[in-house]
Structure formats: C-alpha cells, structure tokens
Coordinates of C-alpha atoms in Angstrom, one line a residue:
Chain A
X1394 CA -34.3 -3.2 -9.0
X1395 CA -30.9 -2.1 -10.2
X1396 CA -27.9 -2.7 -8.0
X1397 CA -26.8 -0.2 -5.4
X1398 CA -24.4 -1.8 -3.0
X1399 CA -21.3 -1.0 -1.0
X1400 CA -18.3 -3.3 -0.5
X1401 CA -16.1 -2.4 2.5
X1402 CA -12.5 -2.9 1.6
X1403 CA -11.1 -1.5 4.8
X1404 CA -12.4 -0.1 8.0
X1405 CA -9.4 0.3 10.2
X1406 CA -7.9 3.6 11.2
X1407 CA -4.4 5.2 10.9
X1408 CA -2.3 2.6 12.7
X1409 CA -2.2 -0.5 10.5
X1410 CA -3.1 -3.8 12.0
X1411 CA -3.6 -7.3 10.7
X1412 CA -7.3 -7.2 11.7
X1413 CA -8.3 -4.3 9.6
X1414 CA -7.2 -2.6 6.3
X1415 CA -7.0 1.1 5.7
X1416 CA -10.2 2.9 4.6
X1417 CA -11.6 2.2 1.2
X1418 CA -15.0 1.2 -0.1
X1419 CA -16.4 0.4 -3.5
X1420 CA -19.9 1.6 -4.5
X1421 CA -21.6 -0.4 -7.2
X1422 CA -24.5 1.6 -8.7
X1423 CA -26.2 0.2 -11.8
X1424 CA -22.9 -1.6 -12.5
X1425 CA -20.8 1.5 -12.5
X1426 CA -18.1 1.5 -9.8
X1427 CA -17.1 4.4 -7.6
X1428 CA -14.3 4.2 -5.1
X1429 CA -14.6 6.0 -1.7
X1430 CA -11.2 6.7 -0.2
X1431 CA -8.2 4.5 -1.1
X1432 CA -6.0 3.5 1.7
X1433 CA -2.8 1.5 1.2
X1434 CA -3.7 -2.0 -0.1
X1435 CA -7.0 -1.1 -1.6
X1436 CA -6.1 -2.5 -5.0
X1437 CA -5.2 -5.8 -3.4
X1438 CA -8.5 -5.9 -1.5
X1439 CA -10.3 -5.3 -4.7
X1440 CA -8.5 -8.3 -6.2
X1441 CA -9.4 -10.3 -3.1
X1442 CA -13.1 -9.6 -3.5
X1443 CA -13.1 -10.0 -7.3
X1444 CA -14.0 -6.4 -8.0
X1445 CA -13.3 -5.4 -11.6
X1446 CA -11.6 -2.1 -10.6
X1447 CA -11.1 -1.0 -14.2
X1448 CA -14.8 -0.1 -14.2
X1449 CA -14.1 2.6 -11.6
X1450 CA -14.7 6.0 -13.1
X1451 CA -14.7 8.3 -10.1
X1452 CA -12.7 8.2 -6.9
X1453 CA -13.8 10.3 -3.9
X1454 CA -11.2 11.2 -1.3
X1455 CA -12.5 12.4 2.1
X1456 CA -9.2 13.9 3.3
X1457 CA -5.5 13.7 2.9
X1458 CA -4.5 11.5 5.7
X1459 CA -2.4 8.6 4.6
X1460 CA -4.8 5.9 5.7
X1461 CA -7.4 7.3 3.3
X1462 CA -5.2 7.9 0.2
X1463 CA -1.9 6.0 0.2
X1464 CA -3.4 3.3 -2.0
X1465 CA -3.9 5.8 -4.9
X1466 CA -0.4 5.7 -6.4
X1467 CA -0.5 1.9 -6.7
X1468 CA -4.0 1.8 -8.0
X1469 CA -3.5 4.5 -10.6
X1470 CA -0.3 2.8 -11.8
X1471 CA -1.9 -0.6 -12.0
X1472 CA -4.8 0.8 -14.1
X1473 CA -2.2 2.1 -16.5
X1474 CA -0.4 -1.2 -16.7
X1475 CA -3.7 -2.9 -17.4
X1476 CA -4.2 -0.7 -20.4
X1477 CA -7.0 1.5 -19.2
X1478 CA -7.9 4.3 -21.7
X1479 CA -10.9 5.9 -20.1
X1480 CA -10.5 9.1 -18.0
X1481 CA -10.5 8.6 -14.3
X1482 CA -11.6 11.5 -12.1
X1483 CA -10.3 11.9 -8.5
X1484 CA -12.3 14.2 -6.3
X1485 CA -11.0 15.5 -3.1
X1486 CA -9.8 18.5 -1.0
X1487 CA -7.1 20.7 -2.2
X1488 CA -4.1 18.9 -0.8
X1489 CA -4.9 16.1 -3.2
X1490 CA -3.1 18.2 -5.8
X1491 CA 0.0 18.4 -3.7
X1492 CA 0.0 14.7 -3.1
X1493 CA -1.0 13.3 -6.5
X1494 CA 0.5 15.8 -9.0
X1495 CA 4.2 14.8 -8.2
X1496 CA 3.2 11.1 -8.3
X1497 CA 1.6 11.5 -11.7
X1498 CA 4.6 13.4 -12.9
X1499 CA 7.2 10.9 -11.7
X1500 CA 5.4 7.6 -12.2
X1501 CA 2.5 8.0 -14.6
X1502 CA 3.8 10.2 -17.4
X1503 CA 3.4 7.4 -20.0
X1504 CA 0.1 6.1 -18.9
X1505 CA -2.5 5.4 -21.6
X1506 CA -5.3 7.2 -19.7
X1507 CA -6.0 10.5 -18.2
X1508 CA -6.3 11.2 -14.5
X1509 CA -8.2 14.4 -13.8
X1510 CA -8.2 15.9 -10.4
X1511 CA -11.3 17.7 -9.2
X1512 CA -10.4 19.8 -6.2
X1513 CA -13.4 20.5 -4.1
X1514 CA -14.1 22.7 -1.1
X1515 CA -14.8 20.4 1.8
X1516 CA -16.4 23.2 3.8
X1517 CA -19.4 23.3 1.4
X1518 CA -22.3 21.0 1.0
X1519 CA -22.2 21.0 -2.8
X1520 CA -22.8 18.9 -5.8
X1521 CA -19.5 17.2 -6.6
X1522 CA -20.4 14.9 -9.5
X1523 CA -23.4 13.9 -11.4
X1524 CA -23.9 11.3 -14.1
X1525 CA -27.0 9.4 -15.3
X1526 CA -27.0 7.1 -12.3
X1527 CA -26.0 9.2 -9.3
X1528 CA -25.5 12.7 -7.8
X1529 CA -22.7 12.9 -5.3
X1530 CA -22.7 15.7 -2.8
X1531 CA -20.0 16.7 -0.3
X1532 CA -20.8 16.7 3.4
X1533 CA -18.6 19.1 5.4
X1534 CA -16.9 17.3 8.3
X1535 CA -14.8 18.5 11.2
X1536 CA -11.4 16.8 11.5
X1537 CA -7.8 17.9 12.1
X1538 CA -7.4 18.7 8.4
X1539 CA -9.9 19.7 5.8
X1540 CA -12.3 16.8 5.3
X1541 CA -15.6 15.9 3.9
X1542 CA -18.0 13.0 3.6
X1543 CA -20.0 12.2 0.5
X1544 CA -23.7 11.6 -0.1
X1545 CA -24.5 9.2 -3.0
X1546 CA -28.0 9.9 -4.2
X1547 CA -29.4 7.7 -6.9
X1548 CA -30.9 9.8 -9.7
X1549 CA -34.7 9.7 -9.6
X1550 CA -36.0 6.9 -11.8
X1551 CA -38.8 7.4 -14.2
X1552 CA -42.4 6.5 -13.3
X1553 CA -43.5 3.0 -14.3
X1554 CA -45.9 2.8 -17.2
X1555 CA -49.2 1.0 -16.4
X1556 CA -49.6 -1.4 -19.4
X1557 CA -53.3 -1.8 -18.8
X1558 CA -54.0 1.9 -18.9
X1559 CA -51.8 2.4 -22.0
X1560 CA -53.9 -0.3 -23.7
X1561 CA -57.1 1.2 -22.5
X1562 CA -56.4 4.7 -23.7
X1563 CA -54.6 3.3 -26.8
X1564 CA -51.6 5.6 -26.1
X1565 CA -49.2 5.5 -29.1
X1566 CA -45.6 4.3 -28.4
X1567 CA -44.0 7.7 -29.2
X1568 CA -45.9 9.3 -26.3
X1569 CA -44.6 7.0 -23.7
X1570 CA -41.2 8.7 -23.0
X1571 CA -42.9 12.0 -22.1
X1572 CA -45.4 10.2 -19.9
X1573 CA -42.7 8.3 -18.0
X1574 CA -41.1 11.7 -17.3
X1575 CA -44.3 13.2 -15.9
X1576 CA -46.4 14.4 -18.8
X1577 CA -50.2 13.9 -19.1
X1578 CA -51.6 12.3 -22.2
X1579 CA -54.1 14.1 -24.5
X1580 CA -56.2 11.7 -26.6
X1581 CA -57.0 12.5 -30.3
X1582 CA -60.5 13.6 -28.9
X1583 CA -58.8 16.2 -26.8
X1584 CA -59.4 14.4 -23.5
X1585 CA -56.5 14.9 -21.0
X1586 CA -55.6 11.7 -19.1
X1587 CA -53.5 12.6 -16.1
X1588 CA -50.0 11.2 -15.7
X1589 CA -50.9 9.6 -12.4
X1590 CA -53.6 7.4 -14.0
X1591 CA -51.1 6.1 -16.6
X1592 CA -48.2 5.3 -14.3
X1593 CA -47.2 3.9 -11.0
X1594 CA -44.7 6.1 -9.0
X1595 CA -41.1 5.5 -9.6
X1596 CA -39.1 3.5 -7.0
X1597 CA -37.8 6.2 -4.5
X1598 CA -34.2 6.9 -5.1
X1599 CA -31.8 5.3 -2.7
X1600 CA -29.1 7.3 -0.8
X1601 CA -25.9 6.4 0.9
X1602 CA -23.8 8.6 3.1
X1603 CA -20.1 8.2 4.0
X1604 CA -18.9 10.2 7.0
X1605 CA -15.3 9.6 8.0
X1606 CA -13.2 11.1 9.6
X1607 CA -15.0 13.6 11.8
X1608 CA -15.6 14.6 15.4
X1609 CA -19.2 14.4 16.6
X1610 CA -20.9 16.9 14.3
X1611 CA -24.7 17.4 14.6
X1612 CA -24.6 19.8 11.6
X1613 CA -24.5 16.8 9.3
X1614 CA -27.9 15.5 10.5
X1615 CA -30.0 17.4 8.0
X1616 CA -27.7 16.4 5.2
X1617 CA -28.0 12.7 5.8
X1618 CA -31.6 12.7 7.0
X1619 CA -33.4 9.5 6.1
X1620 CA -30.6 7.9 4.0
X1621 CA -30.8 4.2 3.4
X1622 CA -27.4 3.7 4.9
X1623 CA -25.0 5.9 6.9
X1624 CA -21.4 4.8 7.3
X1625 CA -20.1 6.8 10.2
X1626 CA -16.7 6.6 11.7
X1627 CA -16.6 5.2 15.3
X1628 CA -12.9 5.3 16.1
X1629 CA -13.3 5.2 19.8
X1630 CA -15.6 4.0 22.6
X1631 CA -17.1 6.5 25.1
X1632 CA -14.6 5.5 27.7
X1633 CA -11.9 7.1 25.4
X1634 CA -14.0 10.1 24.6
X1635 CA -11.2 12.5 25.7
X1636 CA -8.9 10.9 23.1
X1637 CA -11.7 11.3 20.5
X1638 CA -12.0 15.0 21.2
X1639 CA -8.2 15.4 21.0
X1640 CA -8.0 13.7 17.6
X1641 CA -11.3 15.0 16.1
X1642 CA -12.8 11.6 16.0
X1643 CA -16.2 10.2 17.1
X1644 CA -17.2 7.5 19.5
X1645 CA -19.5 4.7 18.6
X1646 CA -22.2 6.3 20.8
X1647 CA -21.8 9.6 18.9
X1648 CA -22.1 7.8 15.5
X1649 CA -25.3 6.2 16.7
X1650 CA -26.6 9.6 18.0
X1651 CA -26.1 11.1 14.5
X1652 CA -28.0 8.1 13.0
X1653 CA -30.8 8.4 15.5
X1654 CA -31.3 12.1 15.0
X1655 CA -31.1 11.8 11.2
X1656 CA -33.6 8.9 11.2
X1657 CA -31.4 6.9 8.8
X1658 CA -32.5 3.4 7.9
X1659 CA -29.3 1.7 8.8
X1660 CA -25.9 2.6 10.4
X1661 CA -22.6 0.9 9.6
X1662 CA -19.6 1.6 11.9
X1663 CA -16.0 1.7 10.9
X1664 CA -12.5 3.3 11.3
X1665 CA -11.9 1.5 14.5
X1666 CA -8.9 2.4 16.6
X1667 CA -6.2 -0.3 16.7
X1668 CA -6.5 -0.4 20.5
X1669 CA -9.7 -2.5 20.3
X1670 CA -9.2 -6.2 19.7
X1671 CA -12.9 -6.9 20.3
X1672 CA -15.4 -4.6 18.7
X1673 CA -18.6 -5.9 20.3
X1674 CA -18.5 -3.3 23.1
X1675 CA -18.5 -0.6 20.4
X1676 CA -21.6 -2.2 18.8
X1677 CA -23.3 -2.5 22.1
X1678 CA -22.6 1.2 22.8
X1679 CA -24.1 2.2 19.4
X1680 CA -27.2 -0.1 19.4
X1681 CA -28.2 1.3 22.8
X1682 CA -28.8 4.5 21.0
X1683 CA -29.6 3.3 17.5
X1684 CA -30.7 -0.3 17.2
X1685 CA -30.2 -0.8 13.5
X1686 CA -26.4 -0.7 13.6
X1687 CA -23.9 -3.0 12.0
X1688 CA -20.1 -3.3 12.6
X1689 CA -18.4 -2.7 9.3
X1690 CA -15.8 -5.3 8.3
X1691 CA -13.6 -6.1 5.4
X1692 CA -15.5 -7.8 2.6
X1693 CA -18.9 -6.9 3.9
X1694 CA -21.4 -6.0 1.2
X1695 CA -24.2 -3.6 2.1
X1696 CA -27.1 -3.9 -0.3
X1697 CA -29.4 -0.9 -0.5
Chain B
X40 CA 27.8 -16.3 15.2
X41 CA 25.9 -13.1 15.0
X42 CA 22.7 -13.0 13.0
X43 CA 22.7 -12.1 9.3
X44 CA 19.4 -13.1 7.7
X45 CA 17.0 -11.8 5.1
X46 CA 13.2 -12.0 5.4
X47 CA 11.4 -11.7 2.1
X48 CA 8.3 -9.6 2.4
X49 CA 7.4 -9.6 -1.2
X50 CA 8.7 -11.1 -4.4
X51 CA 6.0 -10.3 -7.0
X52 CA 6.4 -7.9 -9.9
X53 CA 4.5 -4.8 -11.0
X54 CA 1.0 -6.2 -11.5
X55 CA -0.3 -7.0 -8.1
X56 CA -1.7 -10.5 -7.4
X57 CA -3.0 -12.3 -4.4
X58 CA -0.1 -14.8 -4.7
X59 CA 2.8 -12.3 -4.2
X60 CA 3.3 -9.0 -2.6
X61 CA 5.3 -6.1 -4.1
X62 CA 9.1 -6.1 -3.6
X63 CA 10.5 -5.6 -0.1
X64 CA 13.0 -7.4 2.1
X65 CA 14.3 -6.9 5.6
X66 CA 17.9 -7.6 6.4
X67 CA 18.7 -8.4 10.0
X68 CA 22.4 -8.0 10.7
X69 CA 23.5 -8.2 14.3
X70 CA 20.0 -7.2 15.3
X71 CA 20.0 -4.0 13.3
X72 CA 17.4 -3.9 10.6
X73 CA 17.8 -2.6 7.0
X74 CA 14.9 -2.5 4.6
X75 CA 15.5 -3.3 0.9
X76 CA 12.8 -1.7 -1.3
X77 CA 9.4 -1.0 0.0
X78 CA 6.5 -1.9 -2.2
X79 CA 2.9 -1.2 -1.2
X80 CA 1.9 -3.3 1.8
X81 CA 5.4 -3.7 3.1
X82 CA 4.5 -2.4 6.6
X83 CA 1.6 -4.8 6.9
X84 CA 3.9 -7.7 5.8
X85 CA 6.3 -6.7 8.6
X86 CA 3.4 -6.8 11.1
X87 CA 2.5 -10.2 9.7
X88 CA 6.0 -11.6 10.3
X89 CA 6.5 -9.9 13.6
X90 CA 9.3 -7.7 12.5
X91 CA 9.9 -4.7 14.8
X92 CA 10.2 -2.2 12.1
X93 CA 11.0 0.7 14.3
X94 CA 14.5 -0.8 14.5
X95 CA 15.0 0.0 10.8
X96 CA 17.7 2.6 10.4
X97 CA 18.3 2.6 6.7
X98 CA 16.1 1.9 3.7
X99 CA 17.6 1.2 0.3
X100 CA 15.5 1.8 -2.8
X101 CA 16.6 0.1 -6.0
X102 CA 14.6 2.2 -8.4
X103 CA 11.6 4.4 -8.6
X104 CA 9.0 2.0 -10.0
X105 CA 5.9 1.9 -7.8
X106 CA 6.2 -1.8 -6.9
X107 CA 9.5 -1.0 -5.2
X108 CA 8.6 2.1 -3.3
X109 CA 4.8 2.8 -3.0
X110 CA 4.9 1.4 0.6
X111 CA 7.2 4.2 1.7
X112 CA 4.6 6.9 2.5
X113 CA 2.6 4.5 4.7
X114 CA 5.7 3.1 6.5
X115 CA 7.2 6.6 7.2
X116 CA 3.8 7.9 8.5
X117 CA 3.3 4.9 10.7
X118 CA 6.8 5.2 12.2
X119 CA 5.9 8.8 13.0
X120 CA 2.6 7.8 14.7
X121 CA 4.4 5.2 16.7
X122 CA 6.6 7.9 18.2
X123 CA 9.9 7.2 16.5
X124 CA 12.6 9.8 17.3
X125 CA 15.7 8.4 15.6
X126 CA 16.7 9.5 12.2
X127 CA 15.8 7.3 9.2
X128 CA 17.9 7.4 6.1
X129 CA 16.4 6.5 2.7
X130 CA 19.0 5.8 0.0
X131 CA 18.1 5.6 -3.6
X132 CA 18.4 7.1 -7.1
X133 CA 17.6 10.7 -7.7
X134 CA 13.9 10.4 -8.5
X135 CA 13.5 9.4 -4.8
X136 CA 13.6 13.1 -4.1
X137 CA 10.8 13.9 -6.5
X138 CA 8.7 11.2 -5.0
X139 CA 9.3 11.5 -1.3
X140 CA 9.8 15.2 -0.8
X141 CA 6.2 16.2 -1.6
X142 CA 5.0 13.3 0.6
X143 CA 7.1 14.4 3.5
X144 CA 5.9 18.0 3.0
X145 CA 2.2 17.2 2.8
X146 CA 1.9 14.3 5.3
X147 CA 4.9 14.2 7.5
X148 CA 5.6 17.8 8.6
X149 CA 4.8 17.2 12.2
X150 CA 6.6 13.9 12.6
X151 CA 8.8 13.4 15.7
X152 CA 11.7 12.0 13.7
X153 CA 13.9 13.1 10.8
X154 CA 13.8 11.4 7.3
X155 CA 17.1 12.0 5.5
X156 CA 17.3 11.3 1.8
X157 CA 20.6 10.1 0.5
X158 CA 20.5 10.4 -3.3
X159 CA 22.9 8.0 -4.9
X160 CA 24.3 7.6 -8.5
X161 CA 23.0 4.2 -9.6
X162 CA 25.5 4.0 -12.4
X163 CA 28.4 3.7 -10.0
X164 CA 29.6 0.8 -7.9
X165 CA 30.2 2.9 -4.8
X166 CA 30.0 2.7 -1.0
X167 CA 26.5 3.9 -0.1
X168 CA 26.5 3.4 3.7
X169 CA 28.8 2.0 6.4
X170 CA 28.2 1.5 10.0
X171 CA 29.9 -0.8 12.6
X172 CA 28.1 -3.8 11.2
X173 CA 28.0 -3.5 7.5
X174 CA 29.2 -1.8 4.4
X175 CA 26.6 -1.3 1.7
X176 CA 27.7 -0.9 -1.9
X177 CA 25.6 0.0 -5.0
X178 CA 25.5 -2.4 -7.9
X179 CA 24.7 -0.6 -11.2
X180 CA 21.9 -2.4 -13.0
X181 CA 20.3 -1.9 -16.4
X182 CA 16.5 -1.4 -16.3
X183 CA 14.1 1.0 -18.1
X184 CA 14.9 3.7 -15.5
X185 CA 18.0 4.3 -13.4
X186 CA 18.3 1.3 -11.1
X187 CA 20.9 -0.3 -8.8
X188 CA 21.2 -3.3 -6.7
X189 CA 22.9 -3.4 -3.3
X190 CA 25.7 -5.5 -1.8
X191 CA 25.6 -5.9 1.9
X192 CA 29.0 -6.8 3.2
X193 CA 29.5 -7.6 6.8
X194 CA 32.3 -5.6 8.3
X195 CA 35.3 -7.9 9.0
X196 CA 35.3 -9.3 12.4
X197 CA 38.3 -9.2 14.7
X198 CA 40.5 -12.3 15.1
X199 CA 39.6 -14.7 17.8
X200 CA 42.0 -14.7 20.8
X201 CA 43.5 -18.1 21.7
X202 CA 43.1 -18.2 25.4
X203 CA 45.7 -21.0 25.8
X204 CA 48.4 -18.8 24.1
X205 CA 47.4 -15.7 26.0
X206 CA 47.9 -17.7 29.2
X207 CA 51.2 -19.2 28.0
X208 CA 52.7 -15.9 27.1
X209 CA 51.0 -14.2 30.1
X210 CA 49.7 -11.4 27.8
X211 CA 48.2 -8.6 29.9
X212 CA 44.5 -7.7 29.3
X213 CA 45.4 -4.2 28.0
X214 CA 47.2 -5.7 25.1
X215 CA 44.4 -7.8 23.8
X216 CA 42.5 -5.2 21.8
X217 CA 45.5 -4.5 19.6
X218 CA 46.2 -8.2 19.1
X219 CA 42.6 -8.8 18.1
X220 CA 43.1 -6.1 15.5
X221 CA 46.2 -7.6 14.1
X222 CA 49.2 -6.5 16.3
X223 CA 52.0 -8.9 17.4
X224 CA 52.8 -9.0 21.1
X225 CA 56.2 -8.2 22.5
X226 CA 57.0 -9.8 25.8
X227 CA 58.8 -7.9 28.7
X228 CA 61.9 -9.8 27.6
X229 CA 61.7 -8.2 24.1
X230 CA 60.5 -11.4 22.4
X231 CA 58.0 -10.8 19.5
X232 CA 55.1 -13.3 19.5
X233 CA 53.4 -13.1 16.1
X234 CA 49.7 -12.2 15.9
X235 CA 49.0 -15.5 14.1
X236 CA 50.3 -17.6 17.1
X237 CA 48.0 -15.7 19.5
X238 CA 44.8 -15.8 17.5
X239 CA 42.6 -17.9 15.2
X240 CA 41.4 -16.1 12.0
X241 CA 38.2 -14.2 12.2
X242 CA 35.1 -15.7 10.7
X243 CA 35.1 -14.5 7.1
X244 CA 32.6 -11.7 6.6
X245 CA 29.3 -12.7 5.0
X246 CA 27.9 -10.9 1.9
X247 CA 24.4 -10.6 0.4
X248 CA 23.6 -9.2 -3.0
X249 CA 20.2 -7.9 -4.1
X250 CA 19.8 -7.4 -7.8
X251 CA 16.3 -6.3 -9.0
X252 CA 15.2 -5.1 -11.5
X253 CA 17.6 -5.7 -14.3
X254 CA 18.1 -7.2 -17.7
X255 CA 20.7 -9.9 -18.0
X256 CA 23.9 -8.0 -17.1
X257 CA 27.2 -9.9 -17.0
X258 CA 29.0 -6.8 -15.8
X259 CA 27.6 -7.4 -12.3
X260 CA 29.4 -10.8 -12.1
X261 CA 32.7 -9.5 -10.6
X262 CA 30.7 -7.3 -8.1
X263 CA 28.8 -10.2 -6.6
X264 CA 31.5 -12.9 -7.0
X265 CA 31.3 -15.5 -4.3
X266 CA 28.6 -13.9 -2.2
X267 CA 26.9 -16.0 0.4
X268 CA 23.5 -15.3 -1.2
X269 CA 22.4 -13.6 -4.4
X270 CA 18.8 -12.5 -4.8
X271 CA 18.3 -12.0 -8.5
X272 CA 15.1 -11.1 -10.3
X273 CA 13.7 -13.8 -12.6
X274 CA 10.6 -12.0 -13.9
X275 CA 10.2 -14.3 -16.9
X276 CA 10.9 -17.8 -18.2
X277 CA 13.1 -18.4 -21.2
X278 CA 10.0 -18.9 -23.4
X279 CA 9.1 -15.3 -22.7
X280 CA 12.6 -14.0 -23.3
X281 CA 11.4 -11.5 -25.9
X282 CA 9.2 -9.9 -23.3
X283 CA 12.1 -9.9 -20.9
X284 CA 14.3 -8.0 -23.4
X285 CA 11.5 -5.5 -24.1
X286 CA 10.9 -4.7 -20.5
X287 CA 14.6 -4.9 -19.3
X288 CA 14.0 -7.9 -17.1
X289 CA 15.8 -11.3 -16.7
X290 CA 14.7 -14.8 -17.2
X291 CA 15.2 -17.5 -14.6
X292 CA 17.9 -19.1 -16.7
X293 CA 19.7 -15.7 -16.9
X294 CA 19.6 -15.2 -13.2
X295 CA 21.1 -18.7 -12.8
X296 CA 23.8 -17.8 -15.4
X297 CA 24.8 -14.8 -13.3
X298 CA 25.0 -17.0 -10.2
X299 CA 27.0 -19.6 -11.9
X300 CA 29.6 -17.2 -13.4
X301 CA 29.9 -15.4 -10.1
X302 CA 30.3 -18.6 -8.1
X303 CA 27.8 -17.5 -5.5
X304 CA 27.0 -19.9 -2.7
X305 CA 23.2 -19.6 -3.1
X306 CA 20.7 -18.0 -5.5
X307 CA 17.2 -16.9 -4.5
X308 CA 14.8 -16.0 -7.3
X309 CA 12.0 -13.4 -7.2
X310 CA 10.1 -10.6 -8.9
X311 CA 7.9 -13.1 -10.7
X312 CA 5.6 -12.0 -13.5
X313 CA 1.9 -12.3 -12.6
X314 CA 1.5 -14.6 -15.6
X315 CA 3.0 -17.6 -13.9
X316 CA 0.6 -19.4 -11.5
X317 CA 3.1 -22.2 -11.0
X318 CA 6.7 -21.3 -10.4
X319 CA 8.3 -24.7 -10.5
X320 CA 9.2 -24.4 -14.2
X321 CA 11.2 -21.2 -13.4
X322 CA 13.0 -23.2 -10.7
X323 CA 13.7 -26.1 -13.1
X324 CA 15.1 -23.7 -15.7
X325 CA 17.4 -22.1 -13.1
X326 CA 18.6 -25.2 -11.4
X327 CA 19.6 -26.7 -14.7
X328 CA 22.2 -23.9 -14.8
X329 CA 22.9 -23.3 -11.1
X330 CA 21.8 -26.1 -8.8
X331 CA 21.8 -24.2 -5.5
X332 CA 18.7 -22.1 -6.4
X333 CA 15.6 -21.4 -4.3
X334 CA 12.3 -19.9 -5.2
X335 CA 11.9 -16.8 -3.0
X336 CA 8.5 -16.5 -1.4
X337 CA 6.8 -14.3 1.1
X338 CA 7.8 -15.0 4.7
X339 CA 10.9 -16.9 3.7
X340 CA 13.9 -16.3 5.9
X341 CA 17.3 -16.8 4.4
X342 CA 20.0 -17.3 7.1
X343 CA 23.6 -16.6 6.0

C-alpha cells in the first residue's frame, strides 16, 4: 500500500515552551508532501526529522494566529535559497494575504519560484485542493478568529485486476484500463463479463482530519465521520473548561467526545496549553470517553 | 563592577542548520536587556538559556534579511501574551517598517503594550539610542541591502570618592555628588581641593561592537577602535573568498584583519556558512592574524 502518514512537527499552543514546538505537521501521501500549519521553527523541525521539505507542494493554514503561521516567512525564504523552482500554493483564510503579501514583497522578490496564495472561506465545508493523490476539504471551526480544519481524503484507487480471470476470459491488454475503472468486459462472442468478476475491490481510500484550533463543535462530527485518524486540539483539561470557553479552545474530554460521536478509528491530541507539565491526565480524560486516543508529540509519525 | 555581558543565541547564517540558530544576541548591561537581531527561534533560545526576555526594552535590527529578523513576530506576540505593558522600541533600517507594520496590524492589534519603530539611516554613524546605562551608535556596513552594525558604549561612570580624603578635608555629604561628577571642593576657609585629590578615576566605560552582515570594510576600523569585544561576521573561509565577494560577506581572515587594525581587545566570530561542519579551520585562519579570537557559539556568554 502506498504511504499515507503524518509527522507531527509541533503540538504546543501559543505560549512557547521547551517541551513543545508551535503547530505544524507534514503529511506524506504517495511521496508527495503537504504541510499543515507552519508555526515558528517548523523548517528546523523538518531538518531535525530529515523531511525533504522541497517536496512540499501545498501548505494549508488553519488560521492566522502566530503559533500556526510564523514559520512561513523563514520556510518560504529557505526554499528560495535552496533553488526551488516549482510553484508552492499556500491555502488559508483571508488574513493570510495581509500577512504574507508584505513578506513576499519585502523578502522574496527575487525568489526563483512562485508562491501562490489560495484564499479560502473557512466558514464553508468545500473542496480546497485536489490532485491525483488527494482531495482536501475545509472543515469550518469555531475560534476567536476565522479558522478551519482540513480533511485529507485519499483519491479512490482503481480496482485490482484478477489475473486469473483476465487469463480465463483472455481479456486483451488494451481493455484493462477501462475494467480497472469500473467497466464490464464484452467478449468477441458478445458475452458481457461483469466488472466485479474481473476485479477485487480497490483498497478503501484513507482519510485524515486536522481540527485545530476550535471550541467544542459537534457540527464537525458528520464531516469527520469514520476517518482513519482525527487530530483534534485539546488545549485544556476539563478542570480548566472555563478558560477553554473563554479562549474558544477544547478540552481533552471534548476532543474525545467528537472522536466518539464521529466513530473515527484513532484520535491524536495536541495543542497543549503550556500550563501542563505532565500530559497523562489529559490522556486519561480522553481515553475515558474514546479509548483509541494517543498524545501527539514532536517527531511522532502516524501511519494510516 | 556592574554586569555587561553578551549571550549569543544564534550565530548561523541564512540557510538553517541543526548546528546553528539564526542570528540573535542578548546584551545584559546593568541588568537591562537589549536584543541584537532576532532570527527565527530567538524567543525559544531565550527560554533555553533562562533569559527573562520581558526585561528587553530595545531591539536593534542590523538589516532586513530573514535570518536576522524572522523571530520578531513571534517574540512580539509572546510578550503581548505574557502581559507586557512597557513600551518596546525596535530600531532598524527603513524596511523594518514594511516588515513589521503589517504584522503589528494583523496580529498585534490587541496587545497590552506599545511597539515603537525607530527607523534609522544605516549609512550614518549616529547615536541611535541613549539611556542611563548605554549609548548605542550605528556602524554603517556594506551588504547586499542596507545594513548597519551597532556599537554599545557604556555611559561613563562617575569618579570613585576617596573616603580617606573626604574625612581628611571634612567634606559635607551634600558636596559629594558634584565632586563625583568632576567638581573641585572649596573648604569653608576658601581653600580649593582639586577633584583629582578627592577621587580615583572612574572605571573606563566598556564598549561592544556588533558587525554583521558585511563585506570586508576597513572604514569601520576607526569606529570600533579599541572596543572590549568585537563580534564580526565570518561567513566564509579564505578559500571561498570569491563567494564572500559575491554575497557581500567576510572571511574569517578579514574579520581578524579588522580586529587587528582596530586593536580591539577580543574578537568573536559568527554567522558561519552552513557549508562548514567543522569551524576550527575558520578559527585557525583568524588567529593567524589576530590571536585573541573566539568562535561564537549558541549559549556562549561573553563577559566584558
């Protein structure tokens, strides 16, 4: 099976600590790299984990708080210095333009590659990007400023040809492509052999959802239903729920509640408040609601 | 003697590596902190070295290349989150305005403290800032974009009162302040006791010069003459001098040549190109010209 994995570069929150880096993740899907948020230091984290960041083609920004985007100027500049030529697309809410345009003007005017900004409406659940490997959808979130998560859905693979049946019916090579894509086969004698007899079903497409930052928001449940992995912010514990409400963040229990209702396969927590030295109580709080929960941490690779 | 020391937070150059951080230094003078450049990750480095960065009152930016200023957005935001109220002044060449103003508008509009930009002319050797502890002067440098170094000159201390002479001449307390500042003392009998008899000379003021980034520039020699410490960029070795010329950087030998001609007390090298894994050849090249040379490194504290 082709690769689909997520490397967590940072899962801290706004106040920087030495325990956690600012938010950033790299998604590796069929050897193409996508960057999810880009907090300060993300480029150094990618060096640390030996991620060849010149292969990134798309960056998705959840919202314009510094701990999710202040690594962009450095990364974009470094890519220019390393001689990148291929276009890079940065997707994100509208304020991305106000942030990045002056940076590109002041620092990046002689860069050998193009940075294209794709300004999205974070209040809509809409297709943001699609290539041969993946469809990326926005997930409207509720935070202090416009924010959205992203759903990475692997493009459906083609059905697997059954070699024995192809031999049996003597299907010519030129007919295989159409069969893989769902066509039946009609023999020279005019007999129709159904697609299902000639193939095994394709591997079901895998899906990953990134939801940070947001208050507890049950409206995302149908959008992330059954995903292979949900990364959901868990800035606070329940004992600090008042602070969570005030700052439009979630508690670990609330993250687990979303995972439970959506029936996801796996939940990864992150975006921890700097106030917690020890995160095991957050994990305990979440697993009480949704057992298959993991504490995200820097350098962790989640394989789907 | 009161403190005057420099902590190096980063002494790498533009391409980020895991060996060196981007340029930033903290100067601690009489317990006031001044930040010199602010590359990406500077705030985290300050956490690492237990520097109470809320005590920073002035930041000096040498030039608007990302490896010298991309840590500013994160630092300014964090100071806001930590509840700072005192004004912070950021000094630097004109492009600082184009860089920081949009950041302040998008990210910092609700901050509890004021960020004041002091746009300076980097082509002039001029007084940039003065408080009770220090005078800071710009040092015009020659780089690909407008750039200047900074000279930190401790304000002259007052002369030390000689207790034995004060007793001998029965000088009243109210006369001491004037004497410290240079006045003679006239006794009730009308006898003038010269200032020099009543005092020992003040400790000579200490001076620190920061020169990065620049091509080899002998015109700075008179400006940094005799300083207690000169930090001078040494991006390249002599064998890569062609690349140094092309990029308006200096070699280690050239940095040492400036130090030698200026008769400084101590030279610290930095801003190393990412191409050198081992820096000892740079040190050898410099010490051949100017023996009292040190390789700057992250976490190093230079005490003047």
